[in-house]
Coordinates of C-alpha atoms and ligand atoms in Angstrom, one line a residue:
M1 CA 5.4 -28.9 -4.7
F2 CA 6.4 -25.5 -3.4
H3 CA 5.0 -23.2 -6.0
V4 CA 4.2 -19.5 -5.8
R5 CA 2.3 -18.5 -8.8
A6 CA 3.1 -15.2 -10.6
S7 CA -0.5 -14.2 -10.5
R8 CA -0.4 -10.6 -11.5
D9 CA -1.5 -11.3 -15.0
A10 CA -3.4 -14.4 -14.4
R11 CA -6.7 -13.2 -15.7
P12 CA -7.4 -14.5 -19.2
V13 CA -8.8 -11.2 -20.5
S14 CA -6.7 -9.2 -22.9
I15 CA -5.9 -5.5 -22.1
A16 CA -7.5 -4.4 -25.4
D17 CA -10.7 -6.3 -24.4
R18 CA -10.8 -4.7 -21.0
Y19 CA -10.2 -1.1 -22.2
P20 CA -11.5 -1.1 -25.8
F21 CA -11.4 2.7 -26.2
A22 CA -7.8 3.1 -25.2
D23 CA -4.9 3.7 -27.6
F24 CA -1.9 1.7 -26.4
T25 CA 0.7 3.0 -28.7
F26 CA 3.7 4.6 -27.1
R27 CA 4.5 8.2 -28.1
S28 CA 8.0 8.6 -29.4
T29 CA 9.0 12.1 -30.4
N30 CA 11.9 10.9 -32.5
D31 CA 12.3 7.5 -33.9
N32 CA 16.1 7.8 -34.1
S33 CA 16.5 8.7 -30.4
V34 CA 15.7 7.2 -27.1
P35 CA 12.1 8.0 -26.4
H36 CA 11.7 10.8 -23.8
T37 CA 8.9 11.7 -21.5
H38 CA 8.7 14.6 -19.1
I39 CA 7.5 12.6 -16.2
A40 CA 7.6 8.8 -15.6
I41 CA 5.3 7.3 -13.0
L42 CA 5.7 3.8 -11.7
G43 CA 2.5 1.9 -10.7
T44 CA -1.2 2.0 -11.3
G45 CA -2.5 1.6 -7.8
F46 CA -4.1 4.5 -5.9
S47 CA -0.7 6.3 -5.8
G48 CA 0.4 6.1 -9.5
L49 CA -3.1 6.6 -10.8
G50 CA -3.9 9.5 -8.4
M51 CA -0.6 11.2 -9.4
A52 CA -1.4 10.7 -13.1
I53 CA -4.9 12.1 -12.8
Q54 CA -3.7 15.2 -10.9
L55 CA -0.9 15.8 -13.5
K56 CA -3.5 15.7 -16.2
K57 CA -5.9 18.0 -14.3
H58 CA -3.1 20.5 -13.9
G59 CA -2.2 20.5 -17.6
Y60 CA 0.7 18.1 -17.7
N61 CA 0.1 15.7 -20.5
D62 CA 3.7 14.5 -21.2
F63 CA 3.9 11.6 -18.8
M64 CA 4.1 7.9 -19.0
I65 CA 3.2 5.2 -16.4
I66 CA 5.0 1.9 -16.2
E67 CA 3.1 -1.0 -14.7
R68 CA 4.4 -4.6 -14.5
A69 CA 0.9 -6.1 -14.5
G70 CA -1.8 -6.0 -17.2
D71 CA -4.5 -4.2 -15.3
I72 CA -5.2 -1.2 -13.1
G73 CA -5.4 -1.5 -9.3
G74 CA -2.2 -2.5 -7.5
T75 CA -3.4 -3.9 -4.1
W76 CA -6.9 -4.1 -5.4
R77 CA -5.9 -6.1 -8.5
D78 CA -3.6 -8.5 -6.8
N79 CA -5.5 -9.4 -3.6
T80 CA -8.4 -11.5 -4.9
Y81 CA -8.6 -13.8 -1.9
P82 CA -12.2 -14.7 -0.7
G83 CA -13.5 -11.9 1.6
C84 CA -10.9 -9.3 0.5
A85 CA -12.2 -5.9 1.4
C86 CA -11.0 -2.6 2.7
D87 CA -10.9 -1.9 6.4
I88 CA -11.3 1.8 6.1
P89 CA -14.8 2.7 4.8
S90 CA -14.7 3.5 1.1
L91 CA -16.5 6.8 1.6
L92 CA -13.1 7.8 2.9
Y93 CA -11.0 5.2 1.2
S94 CA -11.4 6.7 -2.2
F95 CA -10.1 9.8 -4.1
S96 CA -11.4 13.1 -2.7
F97 CA -11.7 14.4 -6.2
A98 CA -13.7 11.4 -7.5
P99 CA -16.4 10.6 -4.9
N100 CA -18.5 7.5 -5.7
P101 CA -22.1 7.8 -4.5
N102 CA -22.7 4.2 -5.6
W103 CA -20.6 2.2 -3.1
T104 CA -22.7 -0.8 -2.3
R105 CA -21.6 -1.0 1.4
L106 CA -19.5 0.6 4.0
Y107 CA -16.5 -1.8 3.4
P108 CA -16.7 -2.8 -0.3
Q109 CA -15.0 -5.9 -1.6
Q110 CA -11.9 -5.9 -3.7
K111 CA -13.6 -6.2 -7.0
E112 CA -15.7 -3.1 -6.4
I113 CA -12.7 -1.0 -5.4
Q114 CA -10.7 -2.2 -8.4
N115 CA -13.7 -1.3 -10.7
Y116 CA -13.7 2.1 -9.1
L117 CA -10.0 2.6 -10.0
R118 CA -10.6 1.3 -13.5
R119 CA -13.5 3.8 -13.9
C120 CA -11.2 6.7 -12.6
A121 CA -8.5 5.7 -15.1
R122 CA -11.0 5.8 -18.0
R123 CA -12.8 8.9 -16.9
F124 CA -9.6 11.0 -16.5
G125 CA -8.1 9.7 -19.8
I126 CA -5.1 7.9 -18.1
L127 CA -5.2 4.6 -20.1
P128 CA -3.2 5.8 -23.2
H129 CA -0.3 6.8 -20.9
I130 CA 0.1 3.3 -19.4
R131 CA 2.9 0.9 -20.5
W132 CA 1.5 -2.5 -19.4
Q133 CA 3.6 -5.5 -18.5
S134 CA 6.6 -3.2 -18.0
E135 CA 8.5 -4.1 -15.0
L136 CA 11.2 -1.7 -13.8
V137 CA 14.6 -3.2 -14.5
E138 CA 16.7 -0.1 -13.6
A139 CA 16.3 3.7 -13.3
V140 CA 19.6 5.6 -13.3
W141 CA 20.0 9.3 -12.9
N142 CA 22.4 10.8 -15.5
E143 CA 23.9 13.9 -13.9
D144 CA 25.3 15.3 -17.2
E145 CA 21.9 15.0 -19.0
Q146 CA 20.0 15.9 -15.9
R147 CA 17.5 13.1 -16.5
W148 CA 16.5 9.6 -15.6
H149 CA 17.4 6.7 -17.8
I150 CA 14.7 4.1 -17.2
T151 CA 14.8 0.5 -18.4
T152 CA 11.8 -1.7 -18.2
T153 CA 11.2 -5.3 -19.4
Q154 CA 9.7 -3.6 -22.5
E155 CA 11.9 -0.7 -23.4
H156 CA 14.4 2.0 -22.6
F157 CA 13.5 5.7 -22.3
T158 CA 14.5 8.9 -20.5
A159 CA 12.4 11.1 -18.2
D160 CA 13.0 14.4 -16.4
F161 CA 11.2 13.2 -13.3
F162 CA 10.6 9.8 -11.8
I163 CA 7.6 9.4 -9.4
C164 CA 7.2 6.0 -7.8
G165 CA 4.0 4.5 -6.5
N166 CA 5.4 1.0 -6.3
G167 CA 3.3 0.2 -3.2
P168 CA 4.1 -0.5 0.4
L169 CA 2.4 -3.9 0.4
N170 CA 3.2 -5.2 -3.1
E171 CA 5.8 -7.8 -2.6
P172 CA 4.4 -11.0 -0.9
S173 CA 6.5 -12.3 1.9
L174 CA 6.8 -16.0 2.4
P175 CA 7.7 -17.4 5.8
A176 CA 11.3 -18.6 6.1
I177 CA 10.4 -22.0 7.6
V178 CA 12.8 -24.9 7.5
G179 CA 11.6 -27.5 4.8
I180 CA 9.0 -25.2 3.1
E181 CA 10.5 -26.1 -0.2
Q182 CA 9.8 -29.8 0.5
F183 CA 6.1 -29.4 0.9
E184 CA 4.4 -31.6 -1.7
G185 CA 0.8 -30.3 -1.3
T186 CA -0.3 -26.9 -2.7
I187 CA 1.1 -23.8 -1.1
F188 CA 0.3 -20.2 -2.0
H189 CA 0.3 -16.6 -0.6
S190 CA -3.0 -14.8 0.1
S191 CA -2.1 -12.1 -2.5
Q192 CA -1.6 -14.8 -5.1
W193 CA -4.8 -16.8 -4.5
R194 CA -5.2 -20.0 -6.4
H195 CA -8.7 -19.7 -7.8
D196 CA -8.1 -22.7 -9.9
Y197 CA -7.6 -24.9 -6.8
D198 CA -10.7 -26.2 -5.1
L199 CA -10.3 -26.1 -1.3
T200 CA -13.5 -28.3 -0.8
G201 CA -12.8 -31.2 1.6
K202 CA -9.1 -30.3 2.0
R203 CA -7.0 -30.1 5.2
V204 CA -5.7 -26.6 5.2
A205 CA -3.0 -24.9 7.2
V206 CA -3.3 -21.1 7.4
I207 CA -0.1 -19.4 8.5
G208 CA -0.6 -16.0 10.1
T209 CA -3.6 -14.1 11.6
G210 CA -3.0 -10.7 10.1
A211 CA -5.3 -8.4 8.1
S212 CA -5.7 -10.8 5.1
A213 CA -6.0 -14.0 7.1
I214 CA -8.8 -12.7 9.3
Q215 CA -10.7 -11.9 6.1
F216 CA -10.3 -15.2 4.2
V217 CA -10.5 -17.7 7.1
P218 CA -14.2 -17.2 7.7
Q219 CA -14.9 -17.5 4.0
I220 CA -13.1 -20.8 3.4
Q221 CA -13.9 -22.4 6.8
P222 CA -17.3 -23.8 5.7
K223 CA -15.9 -25.7 2.7
V224 CA -12.6 -27.2 4.0
A225 CA -12.5 -30.5 5.8
H226 CA -10.2 -29.2 8.5
M227 CA -8.3 -25.9 9.0
T228 CA -5.3 -25.4 11.3
V229 CA -4.7 -21.7 11.9
F230 CA -1.1 -21.0 13.1
Q231 CA -0.9 -17.8 15.1
R232 CA 2.3 -16.2 16.3
T233 CA 0.8 -13.1 17.9
P234 CA -3.0 -12.5 18.4
P235 CA -4.2 -9.2 16.8
W236 CA -6.4 -6.7 18.5
I237 CA -9.7 -7.0 16.7
V238 CA -12.7 -4.6 17.0
P239 CA -16.2 -5.0 15.5
R240 CA -16.5 -4.2 11.8
M241 CA -20.1 -3.1 11.8
D242 CA -20.3 -3.4 8.0
H243 CA -23.6 -2.7 6.3
P244 CA -25.0 -2.2 2.8
F245 CA -26.0 1.3 1.7
S246 CA -29.7 1.6 1.0
E247 CA -30.9 2.9 -2.4
R248 CA -32.2 6.0 -0.5
Q249 CA -28.7 6.7 0.9
K250 CA -27.1 6.3 -2.5
R251 CA -29.7 8.6 -4.0
L252 CA -29.0 11.1 -1.3
F253 CA -25.2 11.0 -2.1
R254 CA -26.0 11.4 -5.8
L255 CA -28.3 14.3 -5.4
L256 CA -26.6 16.0 -2.6
P257 CA -22.8 15.4 -2.8
V258 CA -22.3 17.5 0.3
A259 CA -24.0 14.8 2.3
Q260 CA -21.3 12.3 1.1
R261 CA -18.6 14.8 1.9
L262 CA -20.0 15.2 5.4
A263 CA -20.1 11.5 5.9
R264 CA -16.5 11.2 4.7
A265 CA -15.4 14.0 7.0
R266 CA -17.1 12.3 9.9
I267 CA -15.3 9.0 9.3
Y268 CA -12.0 10.8 8.9
L269 CA -12.4 12.7 12.2
R270 CA -13.5 9.6 14.1
N271 CA -10.5 7.6 12.8
E272 CA -8.2 10.5 13.5
L273 CA -9.2 10.4 17.2
T274 CA -7.3 7.1 17.4
A275 CA -4.1 8.9 16.7
L276 CA -4.6 10.7 19.9
G277 CA -4.2 7.4 21.7
L278 CA -1.6 5.9 19.4
V279 CA 0.7 8.9 19.7
Y280 CA -0.2 11.2 22.6
R281 CA -2.7 9.7 25.1
P282 CA -2.2 6.0 25.8
E283 CA -5.3 6.0 28.1
V284 CA -7.5 6.4 25.0
M285 CA -6.1 3.1 23.8
K286 CA -7.0 1.5 27.1
R287 CA -10.6 2.2 26.4
G288 CA -10.2 0.7 22.9
M289 CA -8.6 -2.4 24.5
G290 CA -11.6 -2.8 26.8
F291 CA -13.9 -2.5 23.8
A292 CA -11.9 -5.2 21.9
Q293 CA -11.8 -7.5 24.9
E294 CA -15.6 -7.3 25.2
H295 CA -15.9 -8.1 21.5
L296 CA -13.7 -11.2 22.1
A297 CA -15.6 -12.3 25.2
R298 CA -18.9 -11.9 23.3
Q299 CA -17.8 -13.9 20.3
V300 CA -15.6 -16.6 22.0
P301 CA -17.3 -18.4 24.9
D302 CA -14.5 -21.0 25.2
P303 CA -12.1 -19.7 27.8
V304 CA -9.1 -21.7 26.5
L305 CA -9.6 -20.3 23.0
R306 CA -10.2 -16.9 24.4
A307 CA -6.9 -17.0 26.3
K308 CA -5.1 -17.9 23.1
L309 CA -6.7 -14.9 21.3
T310 CA -6.0 -12.4 24.0
P311 CA -3.2 -10.0 22.9
H312 CA -0.6 -9.1 25.5
Y313 CA 0.8 -5.9 24.0
A314 CA -0.4 -2.4 23.7
M315 CA -3.2 -1.9 21.2
G316 CA -2.0 -0.2 18.1
C317 CA 1.5 -1.5 18.3
K318 CA 0.5 -3.8 15.4
R319 CA -2.3 -2.9 13.0
I320 CA -5.7 -2.9 14.7
L321 CA -8.0 -5.2 12.7
V322 CA -11.8 -5.1 12.2
S323 CA -13.8 -8.2 11.9
D324 CA -17.2 -9.7 13.0
D325 CA -16.7 -13.2 11.6
F326 CA -13.1 -14.2 12.4
Y327 CA -13.6 -15.2 16.0
P328 CA -16.8 -17.2 15.3
A329 CA -15.0 -19.1 12.5
L330 CA -12.2 -20.1 14.9
G331 CA -14.9 -21.6 17.2
K332 CA -16.2 -24.0 14.5
P333 CA -15.6 -27.8 15.0
N334 CA -13.4 -28.1 11.9
V335 CA -11.0 -25.4 13.0
E336 CA -8.0 -25.5 15.4
L337 CA -6.0 -22.5 16.5
V338 CA -2.4 -23.4 17.2
T339 CA -0.1 -21.0 19.0
E340 CA 3.0 -23.2 19.2
S341 CA 5.6 -21.9 16.8
I342 CA 6.2 -23.8 13.6
R343 CA 9.5 -25.8 13.7
E344 CA 9.5 -27.2 10.2
I345 CA 7.4 -28.1 7.1
R346 CA 7.6 -31.6 5.8
A347 CA 6.2 -33.2 2.5
H348 CA 2.7 -33.5 3.9
S349 CA 2.7 -31.7 7.3
V350 CA 3.5 -28.8 9.4
V351 CA 5.5 -29.6 12.6
T352 CA 5.3 -27.3 15.6
A353 CA 7.9 -26.7 18.3
D354 CA 6.2 -29.2 20.7
G355 CA 6.9 -32.0 18.1
R356 CA 3.2 -32.3 17.0
E357 CA 2.8 -33.1 13.3
H358 CA -0.2 -31.5 11.6
E359 CA -1.1 -33.3 8.4
V360 CA -2.3 -30.9 5.7
D361 CA -3.0 -30.9 1.9
T362 CA -2.7 -27.1 1.5
I363 CA -0.8 -24.3 3.1
I364 CA -2.0 -20.7 2.7
C365 CA 0.5 -18.1 3.7
G366 CA -1.3 -15.0 5.2
T367 CA 2.2 -13.8 6.0
G368 CA 2.0 -10.2 4.7
F369 CA 4.5 -8.4 2.5
H370 CA 8.1 -7.2 2.3
V371 CA 7.8 -3.7 3.6
T372 CA 11.1 -2.3 4.8
D373 CA 13.0 -4.9 2.8
A374 CA 11.3 -4.8 -0.6
P375 CA 13.5 -5.3 -3.7
F376 CA 12.5 -2.0 -5.4
P377 CA 15.4 0.2 -3.9
Q378 CA 17.9 -2.1 -5.6
H379 CA 16.7 -0.9 -9.0
V380 CA 17.1 2.8 -8.6
R381 CA 20.5 4.6 -8.9
G382 CA 20.9 8.2 -8.0
L383 CA 24.1 10.3 -7.9
H384 CA 27.4 8.5 -7.9
Q385 CA 25.7 5.4 -9.2
Q386 CA 24.6 4.5 -5.7
T387 CA 21.5 2.4 -5.5
L388 CA 18.7 3.5 -3.2
A389 CA 19.2 0.2 -1.3
E390 CA 22.9 1.1 -0.7
K391 CA 21.9 4.6 0.3
W392 CA 19.3 3.4 2.8
N393 CA 21.5 0.5 4.1
A394 CA 18.4 -1.3 5.4
S395 CA 17.0 1.7 7.1
P396 CA 14.7 3.6 4.7
T397 CA 14.2 7.3 5.1
A398 CA 12.9 10.2 3.0
Y399 CA 12.2 13.8 3.6
L400 CA 8.4 14.1 4.3
G401 CA 8.3 10.5 3.1
T402 CA 8.8 11.8 -0.5
T403 CA 12.3 13.0 -1.5
I404 CA 15.8 11.6 -0.9
A405 CA 19.2 13.3 -0.9
D406 CA 21.3 12.3 -3.9
F407 CA 18.3 11.3 -5.9
P408 CA 17.4 14.4 -7.9
N409 CA 13.9 14.7 -9.5
F410 CA 12.8 11.6 -7.7
F411 CA 9.7 11.2 -5.6
L412 CA 8.2 8.4 -3.6
L413 CA 4.5 8.0 -2.9
I414 CA 3.9 6.2 0.4
G415 CA 7.6 6.4 1.1
P416 CA 9.1 5.9 4.6
Y417 CA 7.2 7.5 7.5
T418 CA 3.9 7.9 5.6
G419 CA 2.2 4.6 6.7
L420 CA -0.9 4.7 8.9
G421 CA -2.4 2.3 11.4
H422 CA -5.6 4.3 11.9
N423 CA -6.8 6.2 8.8
S424 CA -7.0 6.2 5.0
M425 CA -3.7 5.9 3.1
I426 CA -5.3 7.9 0.3
Y427 CA -5.3 11.0 2.5
M428 CA -1.5 10.6 2.7
I429 CA -1.1 9.9 -1.0
E430 CA -3.1 13.0 -2.0
S431 CA -1.0 15.1 0.4
Q432 CA 2.2 13.9 -1.3
I433 CA 0.7 14.4 -4.8
N434 CA -0.1 18.0 -3.9
Y435 CA 3.5 18.5 -2.7
I436 CA 4.9 17.1 -5.9
L437 CA 2.6 19.3 -8.1
D438 CA 3.7 22.4 -6.1
C439 CA 7.3 21.3 -6.7
L440 CA 6.8 21.1 -10.4
R441 CA 5.2 24.5 -10.5
K442 CA 7.9 26.1 -8.4
M443 CA 10.6 24.6 -10.5
E444 CA 9.1 26.1 -13.6
R445 CA 8.9 29.5 -11.9
H446 CA 12.5 29.3 -10.8
H447 CA 13.7 27.8 -14.1
A448 CA 15.2 24.9 -12.3
Q449 CA 16.0 21.7 -14.2
S450 CA 16.6 19.5 -11.1
I451 CA 16.0 19.6 -7.4
E452 CA 17.4 17.6 -4.6
V453 CA 16.6 17.6 -0.9
L454 CA 19.4 18.9 1.3
P455 CA 21.0 16.1 3.3
E456 CA 20.7 18.1 6.5
A457 CA 17.0 18.7 6.0
Q458 CA 16.5 14.9 5.4
A459 CA 18.6 14.0 8.5
A460 CA 16.7 16.5 10.7
F461 CA 13.4 15.1 9.5
D462 CA 14.5 11.6 10.2
N463 CA 15.7 12.5 13.7
E464 CA 12.4 14.2 14.4
M465 CA 10.5 11.1 13.3
Q466 CA 12.6 8.8 15.4
R467 CA 12.3 11.2 18.4
R468 CA 8.5 11.4 18.0
M469 CA 8.2 7.6 17.6
Q470 CA 9.5 7.1 21.2
G471 CA 6.6 6.6 23.7
T472 CA 4.1 5.8 20.9
A473 CA 2.1 2.6 20.7
W474 CA 4.4 1.5 17.7
T475 CA 7.5 1.4 19.9
S476 CA 5.8 -0.2 22.9
G477 CA 7.6 -3.5 22.4
C478 CA 5.9 -5.8 19.9
A479 CA 7.3 -7.2 16.7
S480 CA 5.6 -5.8 13.7
W481 CA 6.1 -5.3 10.0
Y482 CA 6.4 -1.6 10.6
L483 CA 10.0 -2.2 11.9
T484 CA 13.3 -2.6 10.1
S485 CA 15.5 -5.6 10.9
S486 CA 17.3 -3.3 13.4
G487 CA 14.0 -2.4 15.1
R488 CA 13.6 1.1 13.8
N489 CA 10.0 2.1 12.9
T490 CA 10.5 3.8 9.5
T491 CA 7.0 3.0 8.2
I492 CA 4.6 5.0 10.3
W493 CA 3.7 8.7 10.4
P494 CA 3.9 9.4 14.1
G495 CA 1.3 12.1 14.4
F496 CA -2.1 13.4 13.2
T497 CA -2.5 13.1 9.4
F498 CA -3.7 16.7 9.2
E499 CA -0.2 17.7 10.3
F500 CA 1.2 15.8 7.4
R501 CA -1.3 17.5 5.1
Y502 CA -0.2 20.9 6.5
R503 CA 3.5 20.2 6.1
T504 CA 3.1 19.0 2.5
R505 CA 0.7 21.8 1.5
R506 CA 3.5 23.7 -0.2
F507 CA 6.8 22.6 -1.6
D508 CA 9.4 24.0 0.8
W509 CA 12.0 25.3 -1.6
K510 CA 14.5 26.3 1.1
H511 CA 15.2 22.6 2.0
Y512 CA 16.3 21.9 -1.6
S513 CA 19.2 22.6 -3.8
H514 CA 18.6 23.0 -7.5
A515 CA 20.3 23.1 -10.8
A516 CA 19.2 25.8 -13.2
H517 CA 17.8 24.9 -16.5
P518 CA 20.3 25.6 -19.3
S519 CA 17.9 28.0 -21.0
A520 CA 17.8 30.0 -17.8
V521 CA 21.6 30.5 -17.6
P522 CA 23.1 33.3 -19.6
S523 CA 25.6 32.0 -22.2
P524 CA 29.2 33.3 -21.9
S525 CA 28.7 35.4 -25.1
S526 CA 25.6 37.1 -24.0
Ligands
FAD1 C1 -5.4 -6.6 1.3 C2 -5.1 -5.2 1.6 C3 -6.1 -4.3 2.1 C4 -5.8 -3.0 2.4 N1 -6.8 -2.2 2.9 C5 -6.5 -0.9 3.2 C6 -7.5 -0.1 3.7 O1 -8.7 -0.5 4.0 N2 -7.2 1.2 3.9 C7 -6.0 1.7 3.7 O2 -5.7 2.9 3.9 N3 -5.0 0.9 3.2 C8 -5.2 -0.3 2.9 N4 -4.3 -1.1 2.4 C9 -2.9 -0.6 2.0 C10 -2.9 -0.3 0.5 O3 -1.8 -0.9 0.0 C11 -2.9 1.2 0.2 O4 -4.0 1.8 0.8 C12 -2.9 1.6 -1.3 O5 -3.7 0.7 -2.0 C13 -1.5 1.5 -1.9 O6 -1.6 2.0 -3.2 P1 -0.2 2.2 -4.0 O7 -0.7 2.6 -5.4 O8 0.7 3.0 -3.3 O9 0.4 0.7 -4.1 P2 -0.2 -0.6 -4.8 O10 -1.7 -0.6 -4.8 O11 0.6 -1.7 -4.2 O12 0.3 -0.4 -6.3 C14 1.6 -0.5 -6.7 C15 1.6 -0.7 -8.2 O13 3.0 -0.6 -8.7 C16 3.3 -1.7 -9.5 N5 4.7 -2.0 -9.4 C17 5.4 -2.3 -8.2 N6 6.7 -2.5 -8.5 C18 6.8 -2.4 -9.8 C19 8.0 -2.5 -10.6 N7 9.2 -2.8 -10.2 N8 7.8 -2.3 -12.0 C20 6.6 -2.0 -12.5 N9 5.4 -1.9 -11.7 C21 5.6 -2.1 -10.4 C22 2.4 -2.8 -9.0 O14 2.2 -3.8 -10.0 C23 1.1 -2.1 -8.6 O15 0.2 -2.0 -9.6 C24 -4.5 -2.5 2.1 C25 -3.5 -3.3 1.6 C26 -3.8 -4.7 1.4 C27 -2.7 -5.6 0.8

């Protein structure tokens, strides 16, 4: 049976059990009116949570977070597949304002990262602001009232501002393969892992060899009877070099926080060097390609398998992956790597273009997420009742990845042009948070009720991004999830991340129009 489980709330623990100290009642200022909040945030991943924490730290307490699931964590709540871990060291892949000296290893697993986020939510008093199991149905800007009308699966309320951290990798993408609906075995996506389904002794097909698949394939290989891994394009893979932190290192980080900050800065700068090759100096990537090829040669002695695993596109065009155990897993006797494309799926098999039928009990889709075609933009309406999806017309764009013309008082976290292939997304998220906070401060100072980015500023930014994208690794000719259906890369920030930090350090008022707050406008009689 073709069955994709709605796993977001699959854990049998109640919210009250998980967060016993929190008060989950929603504040309503007036029982007779639609509840109102100053700021609505969507999502409790790194983006939404980081925004909420910073609002609170800066004295904003009138905000509410809507979250469709029943727990904190976003990516780190949903992806529970075996081996799920970050691929940027957590010394860097964590909030700068909440260092954790107790990370157990360089690349912690999903559970440890989710627990870190849960602790942050508790420590900064965010839990009472969250509306759980509240999926966004529609957010509509009301120009007369100068506020957002937000409808979720739980309620209707209004907000002066709407800040969205809905996540770039939050909507699982299933492959559009002929016959997939007819499959009679068990089929699921890596981000909706079936922990209730025992893979022991099963014949398993894995579709995809991206960031998730290379993490779970080595974990399940020892228990399955046979695994067929279907690969479209081989990824570039470099050594992971993961290691646990010793008690001495953790003690040092606890006693001397500056040591942890230095370690964090070192990782940041080392990763940032990759941008040099991705954007400006392709010869740097050639060195990286040589390094990755040596890794492949060391780990895969079989020349036929090695040839199948050798990428034939510029390194960095697709996400560079880190793994020490994926290649060895593919060399095991119960694993076959198939590079023929899939033609169709039948009741009990996967058929490839060469007509070969691979009989399987289970299909695991490591096929990534809807990125440039996620459904979220259909649910947000700005000026003239236009949805964000209509506005974008399949080509997402946003000024500094954050604000959009015709969508007043609306902000995206990890919007278009903020994705990275080489460094921590949290650095980008924190840059955007800072920009939004400065916007709120400036609006208060200028007595503005709403702001909206000027269309010409947005168009100039978009043109600049597209111009700078030319000649980079990302536009060197591979197919990747960074691209829209028309081949535009609207996902990646085409530069150093510190440039993004610099450009978002202050809210640039001159690129915005604003409507004054009624209290700031002299009345005709005065
Ligand atoms: C397996 C995996 C590993 C990754 N590893 C790394 C890494 O090592 N380094 C790195 O930099 N990045 C990594 N990423 C990218 C990662 O997505 C970001 O780093 C970051 O976690 C995104 O946080 P977010 O809060 O923006 O989105 P998410 O974590 O996706 O959170 C979005 C939240 O919004 C909620 N939501 C979405 N839509 C709605 C709606 N309509 N109504 C209500 N609620 C909604 C979701 O339920 C979710 O809780 C990884 C991604 C994946 C999938």
